[in-house]
Short mmCIF file of C-alpha atoms (C1' of nucleotides) and ligand atoms in Angstrom, two decimals:
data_model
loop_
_atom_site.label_atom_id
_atom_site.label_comp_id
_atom_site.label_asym_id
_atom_site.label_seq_id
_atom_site.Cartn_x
_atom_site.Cartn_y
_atom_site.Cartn_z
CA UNK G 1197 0.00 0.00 0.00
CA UNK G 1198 0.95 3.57 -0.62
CA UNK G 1199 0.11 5.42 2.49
CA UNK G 1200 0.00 8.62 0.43
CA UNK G 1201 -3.35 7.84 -1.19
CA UNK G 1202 -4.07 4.14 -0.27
CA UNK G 1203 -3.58 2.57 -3.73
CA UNK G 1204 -1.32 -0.65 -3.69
CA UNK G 1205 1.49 -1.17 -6.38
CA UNK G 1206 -0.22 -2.24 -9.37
CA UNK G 1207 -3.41 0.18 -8.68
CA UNK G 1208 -0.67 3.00 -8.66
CA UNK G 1209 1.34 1.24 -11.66
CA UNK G 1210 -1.95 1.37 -13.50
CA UNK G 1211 -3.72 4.27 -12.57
CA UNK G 1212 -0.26 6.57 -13.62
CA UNK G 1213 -1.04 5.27 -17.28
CA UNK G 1214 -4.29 6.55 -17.35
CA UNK G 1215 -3.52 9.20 -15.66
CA UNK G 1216 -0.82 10.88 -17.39
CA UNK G 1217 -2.49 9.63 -20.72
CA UNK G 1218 -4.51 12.41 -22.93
CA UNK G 1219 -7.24 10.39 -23.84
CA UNK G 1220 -8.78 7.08 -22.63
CA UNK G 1221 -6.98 3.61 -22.08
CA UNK G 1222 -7.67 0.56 -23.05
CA UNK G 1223 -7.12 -2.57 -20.83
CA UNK G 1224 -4.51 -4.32 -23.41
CA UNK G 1225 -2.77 -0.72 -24.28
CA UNK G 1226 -2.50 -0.41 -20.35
CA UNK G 1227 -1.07 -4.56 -20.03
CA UNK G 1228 1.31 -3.32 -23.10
CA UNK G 1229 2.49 -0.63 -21.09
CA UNK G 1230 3.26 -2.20 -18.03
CA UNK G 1231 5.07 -4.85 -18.99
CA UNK G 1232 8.46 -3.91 -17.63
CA UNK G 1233 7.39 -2.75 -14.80
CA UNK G 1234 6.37 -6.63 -13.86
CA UNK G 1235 2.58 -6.50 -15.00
CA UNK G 1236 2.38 -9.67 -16.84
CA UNK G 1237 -1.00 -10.77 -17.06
CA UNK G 1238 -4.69 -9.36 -17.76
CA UNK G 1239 -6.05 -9.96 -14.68
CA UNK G 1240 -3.58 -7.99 -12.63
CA UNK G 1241 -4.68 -4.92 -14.81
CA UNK G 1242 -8.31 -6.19 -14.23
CA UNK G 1243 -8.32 -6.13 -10.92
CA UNK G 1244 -6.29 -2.96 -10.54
CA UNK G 1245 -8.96 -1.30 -13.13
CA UNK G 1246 -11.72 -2.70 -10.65
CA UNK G 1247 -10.47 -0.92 -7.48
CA UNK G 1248 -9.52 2.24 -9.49
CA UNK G 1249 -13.27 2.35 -10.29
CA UNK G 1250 -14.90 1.50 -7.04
CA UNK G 1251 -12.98 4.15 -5.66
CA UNK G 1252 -13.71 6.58 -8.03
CA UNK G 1253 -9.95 7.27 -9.05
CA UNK G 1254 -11.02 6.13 -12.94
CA UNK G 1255 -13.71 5.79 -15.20
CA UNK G 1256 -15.01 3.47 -17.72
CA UNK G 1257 -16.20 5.06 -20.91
CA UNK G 1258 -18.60 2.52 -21.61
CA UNK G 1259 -19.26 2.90 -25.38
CA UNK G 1260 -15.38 2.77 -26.09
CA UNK G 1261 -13.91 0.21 -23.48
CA UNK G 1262 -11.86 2.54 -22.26
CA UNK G 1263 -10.73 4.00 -18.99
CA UNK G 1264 -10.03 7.59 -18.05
CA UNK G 1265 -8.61 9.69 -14.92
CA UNK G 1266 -11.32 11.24 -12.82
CA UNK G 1267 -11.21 15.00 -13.26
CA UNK G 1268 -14.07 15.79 -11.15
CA UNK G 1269 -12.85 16.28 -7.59
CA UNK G 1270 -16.23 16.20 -6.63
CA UNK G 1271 -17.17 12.55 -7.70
CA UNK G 1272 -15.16 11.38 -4.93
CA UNK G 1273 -16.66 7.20 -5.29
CA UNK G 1274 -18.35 7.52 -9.32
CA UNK G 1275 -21.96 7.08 -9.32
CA UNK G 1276 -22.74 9.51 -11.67
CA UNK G 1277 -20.43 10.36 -14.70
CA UNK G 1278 -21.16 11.97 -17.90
CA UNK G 1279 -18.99 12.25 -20.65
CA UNK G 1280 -18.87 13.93 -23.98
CA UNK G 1281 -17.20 12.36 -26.90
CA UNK G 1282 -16.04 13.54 -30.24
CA UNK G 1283 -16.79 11.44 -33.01
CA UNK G 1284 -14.32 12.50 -35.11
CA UNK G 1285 -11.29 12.61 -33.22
CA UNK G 1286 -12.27 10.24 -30.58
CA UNK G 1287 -11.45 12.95 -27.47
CA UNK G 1288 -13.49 12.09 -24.33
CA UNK G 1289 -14.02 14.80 -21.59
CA UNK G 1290 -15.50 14.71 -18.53
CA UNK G 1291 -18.46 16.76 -17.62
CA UNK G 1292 -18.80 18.16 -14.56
CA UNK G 1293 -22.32 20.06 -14.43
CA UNK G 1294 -23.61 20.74 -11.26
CA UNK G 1295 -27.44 21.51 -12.86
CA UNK G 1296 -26.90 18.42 -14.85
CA UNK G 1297 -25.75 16.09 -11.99
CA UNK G 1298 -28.34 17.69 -9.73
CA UNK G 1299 -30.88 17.10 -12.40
CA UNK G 1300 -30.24 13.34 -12.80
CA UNK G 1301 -29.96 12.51 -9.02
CA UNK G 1302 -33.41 13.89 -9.11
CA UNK G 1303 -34.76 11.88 -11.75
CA UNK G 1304 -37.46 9.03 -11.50
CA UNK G 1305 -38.83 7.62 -14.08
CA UNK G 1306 -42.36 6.11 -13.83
CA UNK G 1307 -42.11 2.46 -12.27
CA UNK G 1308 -40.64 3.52 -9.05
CA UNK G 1309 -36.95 1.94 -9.44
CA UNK G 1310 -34.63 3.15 -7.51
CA UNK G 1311 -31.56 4.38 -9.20
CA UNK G 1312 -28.18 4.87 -7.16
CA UNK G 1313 -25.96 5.40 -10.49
CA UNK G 1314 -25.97 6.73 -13.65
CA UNK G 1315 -23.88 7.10 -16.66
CA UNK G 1316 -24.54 9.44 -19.74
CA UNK G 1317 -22.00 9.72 -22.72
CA UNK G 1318 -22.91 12.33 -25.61
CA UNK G 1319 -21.76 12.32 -28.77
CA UNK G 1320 -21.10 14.92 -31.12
CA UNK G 1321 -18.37 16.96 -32.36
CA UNK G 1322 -15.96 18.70 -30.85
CA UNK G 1323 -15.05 22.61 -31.29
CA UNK G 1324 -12.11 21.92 -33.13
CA UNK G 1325 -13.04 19.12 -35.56
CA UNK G 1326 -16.66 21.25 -35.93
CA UNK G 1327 -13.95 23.83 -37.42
CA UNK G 1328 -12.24 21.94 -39.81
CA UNK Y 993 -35.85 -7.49 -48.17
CA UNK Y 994 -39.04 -8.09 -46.64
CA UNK Y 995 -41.42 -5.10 -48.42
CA UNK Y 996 -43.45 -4.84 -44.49
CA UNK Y 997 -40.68 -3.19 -43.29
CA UNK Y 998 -37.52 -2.87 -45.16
CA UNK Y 999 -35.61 -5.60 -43.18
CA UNK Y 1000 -33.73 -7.92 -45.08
CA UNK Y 1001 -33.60 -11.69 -44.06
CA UNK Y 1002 -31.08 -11.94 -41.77
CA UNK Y 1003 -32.17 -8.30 -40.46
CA UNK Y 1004 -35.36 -9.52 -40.13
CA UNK Y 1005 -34.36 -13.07 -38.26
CA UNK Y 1006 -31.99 -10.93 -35.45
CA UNK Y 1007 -34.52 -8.74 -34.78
CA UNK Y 1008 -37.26 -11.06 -34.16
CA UNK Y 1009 -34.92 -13.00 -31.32
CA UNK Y 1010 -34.75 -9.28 -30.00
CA UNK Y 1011 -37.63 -8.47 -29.86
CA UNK Y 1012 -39.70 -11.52 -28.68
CA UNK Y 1013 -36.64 -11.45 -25.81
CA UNK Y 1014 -37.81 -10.01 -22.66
CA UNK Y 1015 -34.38 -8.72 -21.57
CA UNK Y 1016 -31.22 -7.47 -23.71
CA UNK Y 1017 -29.69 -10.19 -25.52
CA UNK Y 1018 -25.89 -10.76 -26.69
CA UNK Y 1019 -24.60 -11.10 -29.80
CA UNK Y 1020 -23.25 -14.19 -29.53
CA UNK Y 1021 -26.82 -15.41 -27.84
CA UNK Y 1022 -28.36 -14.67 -31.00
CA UNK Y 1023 -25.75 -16.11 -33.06
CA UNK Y 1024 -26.46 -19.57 -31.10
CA UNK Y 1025 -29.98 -19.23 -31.71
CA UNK Y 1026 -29.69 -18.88 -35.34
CA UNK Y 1027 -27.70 -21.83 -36.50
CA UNK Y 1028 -30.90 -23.58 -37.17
CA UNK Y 1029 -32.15 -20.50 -39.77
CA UNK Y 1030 -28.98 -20.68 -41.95
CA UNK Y 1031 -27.19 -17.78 -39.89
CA UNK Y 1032 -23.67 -19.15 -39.29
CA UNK Y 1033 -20.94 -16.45 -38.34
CA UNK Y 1034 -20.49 -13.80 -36.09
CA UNK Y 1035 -20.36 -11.38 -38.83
CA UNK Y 1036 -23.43 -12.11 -40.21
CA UNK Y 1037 -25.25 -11.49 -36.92
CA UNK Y 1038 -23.07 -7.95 -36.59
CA UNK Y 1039 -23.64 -6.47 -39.60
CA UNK Y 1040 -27.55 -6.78 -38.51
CA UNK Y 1041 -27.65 -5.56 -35.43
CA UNK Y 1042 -25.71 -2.70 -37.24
CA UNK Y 1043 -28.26 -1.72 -39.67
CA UNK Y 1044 -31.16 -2.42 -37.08
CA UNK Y 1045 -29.48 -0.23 -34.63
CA UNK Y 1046 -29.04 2.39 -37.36
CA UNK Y 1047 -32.26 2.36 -38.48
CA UNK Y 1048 -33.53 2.47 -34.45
CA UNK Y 1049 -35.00 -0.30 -34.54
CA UNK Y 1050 -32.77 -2.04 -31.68
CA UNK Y 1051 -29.98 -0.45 -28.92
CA UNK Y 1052 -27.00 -1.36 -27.38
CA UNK Y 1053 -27.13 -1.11 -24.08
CA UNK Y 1054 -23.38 -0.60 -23.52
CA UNK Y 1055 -22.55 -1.55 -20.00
CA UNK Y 1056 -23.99 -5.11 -20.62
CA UNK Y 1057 -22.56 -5.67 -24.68
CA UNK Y 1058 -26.49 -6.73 -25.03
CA UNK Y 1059 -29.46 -5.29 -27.63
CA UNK Y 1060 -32.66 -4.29 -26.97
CA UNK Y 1061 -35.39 -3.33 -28.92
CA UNK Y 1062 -36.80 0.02 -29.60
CA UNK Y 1063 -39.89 0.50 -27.09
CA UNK Y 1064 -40.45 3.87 -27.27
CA UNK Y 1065 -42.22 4.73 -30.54
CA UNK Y 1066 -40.79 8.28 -31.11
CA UNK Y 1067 -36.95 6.91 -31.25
CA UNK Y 1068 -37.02 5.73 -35.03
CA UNK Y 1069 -33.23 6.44 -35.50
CA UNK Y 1070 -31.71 6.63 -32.03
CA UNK Y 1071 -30.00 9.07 -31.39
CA UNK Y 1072 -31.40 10.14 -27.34
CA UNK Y 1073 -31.57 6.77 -25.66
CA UNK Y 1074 -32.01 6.23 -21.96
CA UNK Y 1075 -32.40 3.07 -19.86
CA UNK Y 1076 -32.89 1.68 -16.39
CA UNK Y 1077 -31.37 -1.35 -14.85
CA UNK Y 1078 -31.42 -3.47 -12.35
CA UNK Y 1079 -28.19 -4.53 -10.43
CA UNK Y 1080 -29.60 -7.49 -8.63
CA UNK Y 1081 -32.38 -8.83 -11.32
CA UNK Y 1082 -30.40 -7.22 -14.43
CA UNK Y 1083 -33.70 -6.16 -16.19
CA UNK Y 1084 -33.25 -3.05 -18.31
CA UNK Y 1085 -36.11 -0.96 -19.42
CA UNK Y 1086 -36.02 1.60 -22.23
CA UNK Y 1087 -37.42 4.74 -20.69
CA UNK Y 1088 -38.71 7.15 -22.95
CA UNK Y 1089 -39.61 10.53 -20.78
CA UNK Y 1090 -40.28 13.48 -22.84
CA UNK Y 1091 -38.66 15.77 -20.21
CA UNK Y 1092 -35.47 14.17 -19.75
CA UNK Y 1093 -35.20 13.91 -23.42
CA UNK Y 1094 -35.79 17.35 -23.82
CA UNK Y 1095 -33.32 18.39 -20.86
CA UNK Y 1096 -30.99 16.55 -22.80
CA UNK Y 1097 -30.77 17.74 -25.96
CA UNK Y 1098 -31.10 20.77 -25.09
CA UNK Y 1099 -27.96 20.02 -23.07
CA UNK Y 1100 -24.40 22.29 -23.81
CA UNK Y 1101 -21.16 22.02 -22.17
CA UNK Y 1102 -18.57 25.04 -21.78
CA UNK Y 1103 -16.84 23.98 -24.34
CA UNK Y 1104 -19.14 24.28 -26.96
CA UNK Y 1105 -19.28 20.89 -28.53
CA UNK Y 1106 -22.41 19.99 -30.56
CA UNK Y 1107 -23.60 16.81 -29.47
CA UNK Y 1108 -25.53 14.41 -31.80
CA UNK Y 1109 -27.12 11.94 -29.67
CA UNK Y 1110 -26.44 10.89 -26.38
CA UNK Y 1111 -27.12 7.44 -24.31
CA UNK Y 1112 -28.25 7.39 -20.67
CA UNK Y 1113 -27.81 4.39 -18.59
CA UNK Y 1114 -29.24 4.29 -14.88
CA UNK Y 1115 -28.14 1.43 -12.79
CA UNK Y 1116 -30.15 0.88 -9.11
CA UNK Y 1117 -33.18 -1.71 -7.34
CA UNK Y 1118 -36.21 -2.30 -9.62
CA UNK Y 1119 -39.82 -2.36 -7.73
CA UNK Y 1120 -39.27 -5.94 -7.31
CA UNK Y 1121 -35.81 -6.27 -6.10
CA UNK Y 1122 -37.20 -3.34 -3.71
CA UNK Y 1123 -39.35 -5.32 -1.90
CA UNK Y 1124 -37.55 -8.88 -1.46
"C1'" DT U 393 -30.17 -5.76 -69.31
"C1'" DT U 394 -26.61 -3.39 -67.34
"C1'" DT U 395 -25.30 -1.48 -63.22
"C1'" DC U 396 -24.53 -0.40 -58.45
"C1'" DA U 397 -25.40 -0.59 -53.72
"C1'" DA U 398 -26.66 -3.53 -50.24
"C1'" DA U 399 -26.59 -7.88 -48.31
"C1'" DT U 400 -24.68 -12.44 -47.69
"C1'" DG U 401 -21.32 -16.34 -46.89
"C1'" DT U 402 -17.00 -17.80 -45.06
"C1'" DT U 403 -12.53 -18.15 -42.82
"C1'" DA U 404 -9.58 -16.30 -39.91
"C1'" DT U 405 -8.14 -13.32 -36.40
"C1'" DA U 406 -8.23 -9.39 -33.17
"C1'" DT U 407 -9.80 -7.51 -28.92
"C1'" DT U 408 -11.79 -7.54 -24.42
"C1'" DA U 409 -12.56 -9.94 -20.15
"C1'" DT U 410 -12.91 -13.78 -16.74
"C1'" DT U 411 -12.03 -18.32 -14.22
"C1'" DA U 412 -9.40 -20.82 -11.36
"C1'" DC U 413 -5.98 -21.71 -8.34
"C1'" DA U 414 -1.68 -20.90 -5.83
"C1'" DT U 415 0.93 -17.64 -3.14
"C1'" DA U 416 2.15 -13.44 -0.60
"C1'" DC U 417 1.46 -9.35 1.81
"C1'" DT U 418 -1.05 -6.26 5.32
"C1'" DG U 419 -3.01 -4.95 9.51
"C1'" DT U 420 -5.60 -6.54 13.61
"C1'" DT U 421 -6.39 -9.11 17.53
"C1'" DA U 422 -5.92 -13.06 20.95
"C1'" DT R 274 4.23 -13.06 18.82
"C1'" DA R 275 1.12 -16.11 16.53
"C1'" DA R 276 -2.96 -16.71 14.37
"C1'" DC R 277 -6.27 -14.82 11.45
"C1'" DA R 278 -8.81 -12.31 7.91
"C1'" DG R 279 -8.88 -9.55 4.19
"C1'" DT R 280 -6.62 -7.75 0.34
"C1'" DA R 281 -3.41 -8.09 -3.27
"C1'" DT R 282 -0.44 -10.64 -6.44
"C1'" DG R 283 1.26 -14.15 -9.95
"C1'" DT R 284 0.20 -17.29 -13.61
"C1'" DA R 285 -1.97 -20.22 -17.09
"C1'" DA R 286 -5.75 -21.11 -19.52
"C1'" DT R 287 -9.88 -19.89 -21.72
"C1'" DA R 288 -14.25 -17.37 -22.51
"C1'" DA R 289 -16.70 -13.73 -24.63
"C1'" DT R 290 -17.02 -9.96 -27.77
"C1'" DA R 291 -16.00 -7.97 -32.22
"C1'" DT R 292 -13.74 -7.09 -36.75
"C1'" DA R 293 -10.89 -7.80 -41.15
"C1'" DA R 294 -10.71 -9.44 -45.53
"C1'" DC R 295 -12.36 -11.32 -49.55
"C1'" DA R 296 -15.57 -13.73 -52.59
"C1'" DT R 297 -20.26 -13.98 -54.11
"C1'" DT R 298 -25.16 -13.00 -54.52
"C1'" DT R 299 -29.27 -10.31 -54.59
"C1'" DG R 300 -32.41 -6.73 -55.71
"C1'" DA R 301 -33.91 -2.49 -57.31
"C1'" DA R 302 -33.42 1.04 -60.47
"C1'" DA R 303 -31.75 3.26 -64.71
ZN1 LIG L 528 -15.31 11.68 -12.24
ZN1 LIG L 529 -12.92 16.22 -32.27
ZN1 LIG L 530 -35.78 3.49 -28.45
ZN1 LIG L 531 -34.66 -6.19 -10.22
#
DNA sequence: TTTCAAATGTTATATTATTACATACTGTTA
DNA sequence: TAACAGTATGTAATAATATAACATTTGAAA
C-alpha cells in the first residue's frame, strides 16, 4: 500500500497510465504498457482497473472500453459520470455540471426503481473538428 | 428485403430474437440461436444488429454488450436513448420521458461541442428487487 | 439488361474480459 | 508473537465480444 493515497502497487502502476495519458486507455494498451514494470498478465490490470473504479480514481467510458482519470474532484466514489465524446477525433471529456448532476440525481422515471448510479456519454463533435 | 418493413432476411431473423426477448440479448446469444435459420458467423449477426441499430429499430445497451429493442415509438433512428437497470435482477427498461429527453438535448457544455445523440444508462433496485 | 449498392457467406483473427488456483502481503487481535 | 482475515499478487488457460478481408449474390433502379 501507498500510504500517500491508499492505492497498492499495481493500482498505482496502472492508474499513472491513465492518468498521465490524454485520452482514454484501453485494458490491453495499459497490459502493453506495463510490462516492464512486472505487469504480466490481464487480470492484474483487471483487478487494478476494478479498485480504481470502485474508488472513483477512474472511469469506464462505456461505449469505447476505455478508462479515463477522474477530473471531477467532486465525484469522490463515481456514481454519476457523464462524458462527452467527439466522433471525429475520438477525445473524451468529462463533464462536470452541477445543474446536470443535480438534475439526474433527481430523476425518476415512472415504475418507481430506484436508481443509485448513472452514466450518460454524448456524442457529437468537438469545437475543433466542428472547425475543420 | 421483406417489403413490411424494409428488413432484409437476416435483419429480419436478429430482430425477431430481439424483440420476442424479454431482456437485452448478446450477440453471440443470437448467433447460437440462429444456427438452425442458416445464420452461421459472427459477422453475419453484426452487420444486422448494425443496420437495425441504425435504423432504431434495436440499442446497445453498452454496460452489458447486449441489444434491446426500440420501445419507445418516437426513437425511429436513435439518437437520445435512456435506460434503467437493475443490479440485482439485471432487467433493463427503455425509458422514454419526454422531459429528460428534452433536458438533454437541449444540453451544452462550456466547451461548446455539438452533441448528436447521447445514451443514458441508470443502474439501481427495480420495484421488485425493492421489496424482497 | 446493365449497373450499383446492399446484403450475404465464409474463414480467420483481433480484442476484451474472466475463471481458477496458488501464493504473498497487510493490519488486527488473541 | 502467533494466528487470522482480508486484500493483493502471480500465472496459465480460456471465454466472450468484435472485426478484417475477400468472394459472391441479390435486388432495385436506370
Ligand atoms: Zn469523475
Ligand atoms: Zn474532435
Ligand atoms: Zn428506443
Ligand atoms: Zn430487479
Amino acid at each position: 500500500m501507498n500510504k500517500e493515497n491508499n492505492l497498492s502497487k499495481n493500482q498505482q502502476i496502472v492508474f499513472d497510465i491513465i492518468e498521465k495519458s490524454r485520452e482514454p486507455v484501453k485494458a490491453y494498451s495499459i497490459l502493453f504498457n506495463v510490462k516492464k514494470k512486472g505487469i504480466k498478465a490481464p487480470p492484474q490490470v483487471y483487478r487494478a482497473l476494478e479498485k480504481l473504479i470502485k474508488l472513483g480514481k477512474i472511469h469506464k467510458v462505456e461505449s469505447k472500453n476505455a478508462f479515463v482519470a477522474c477530473k471531477s474532484s467532486n465525484c469522490e466514489i463515481s456514481k454519476a459520470t457523464a462524458f462527452s465524446i467527439c466522433e471525429t477525433c475520438e477525445k473524451v471529456t468529462e463533464i462536470s455540471d452541477k445543474k446536470l448532476s443535480k438534475y439526474l440525481k433527481n430523476f425518476h422515471d415512472k415504475t418507481g426503481m430506484i436508481y443509485k448510479k448513472y452514466n450518460l456519454e454524448f456524442y457529437g463533435l468537438c469545437t475543433t473538428c466542428k472547425r475543420s
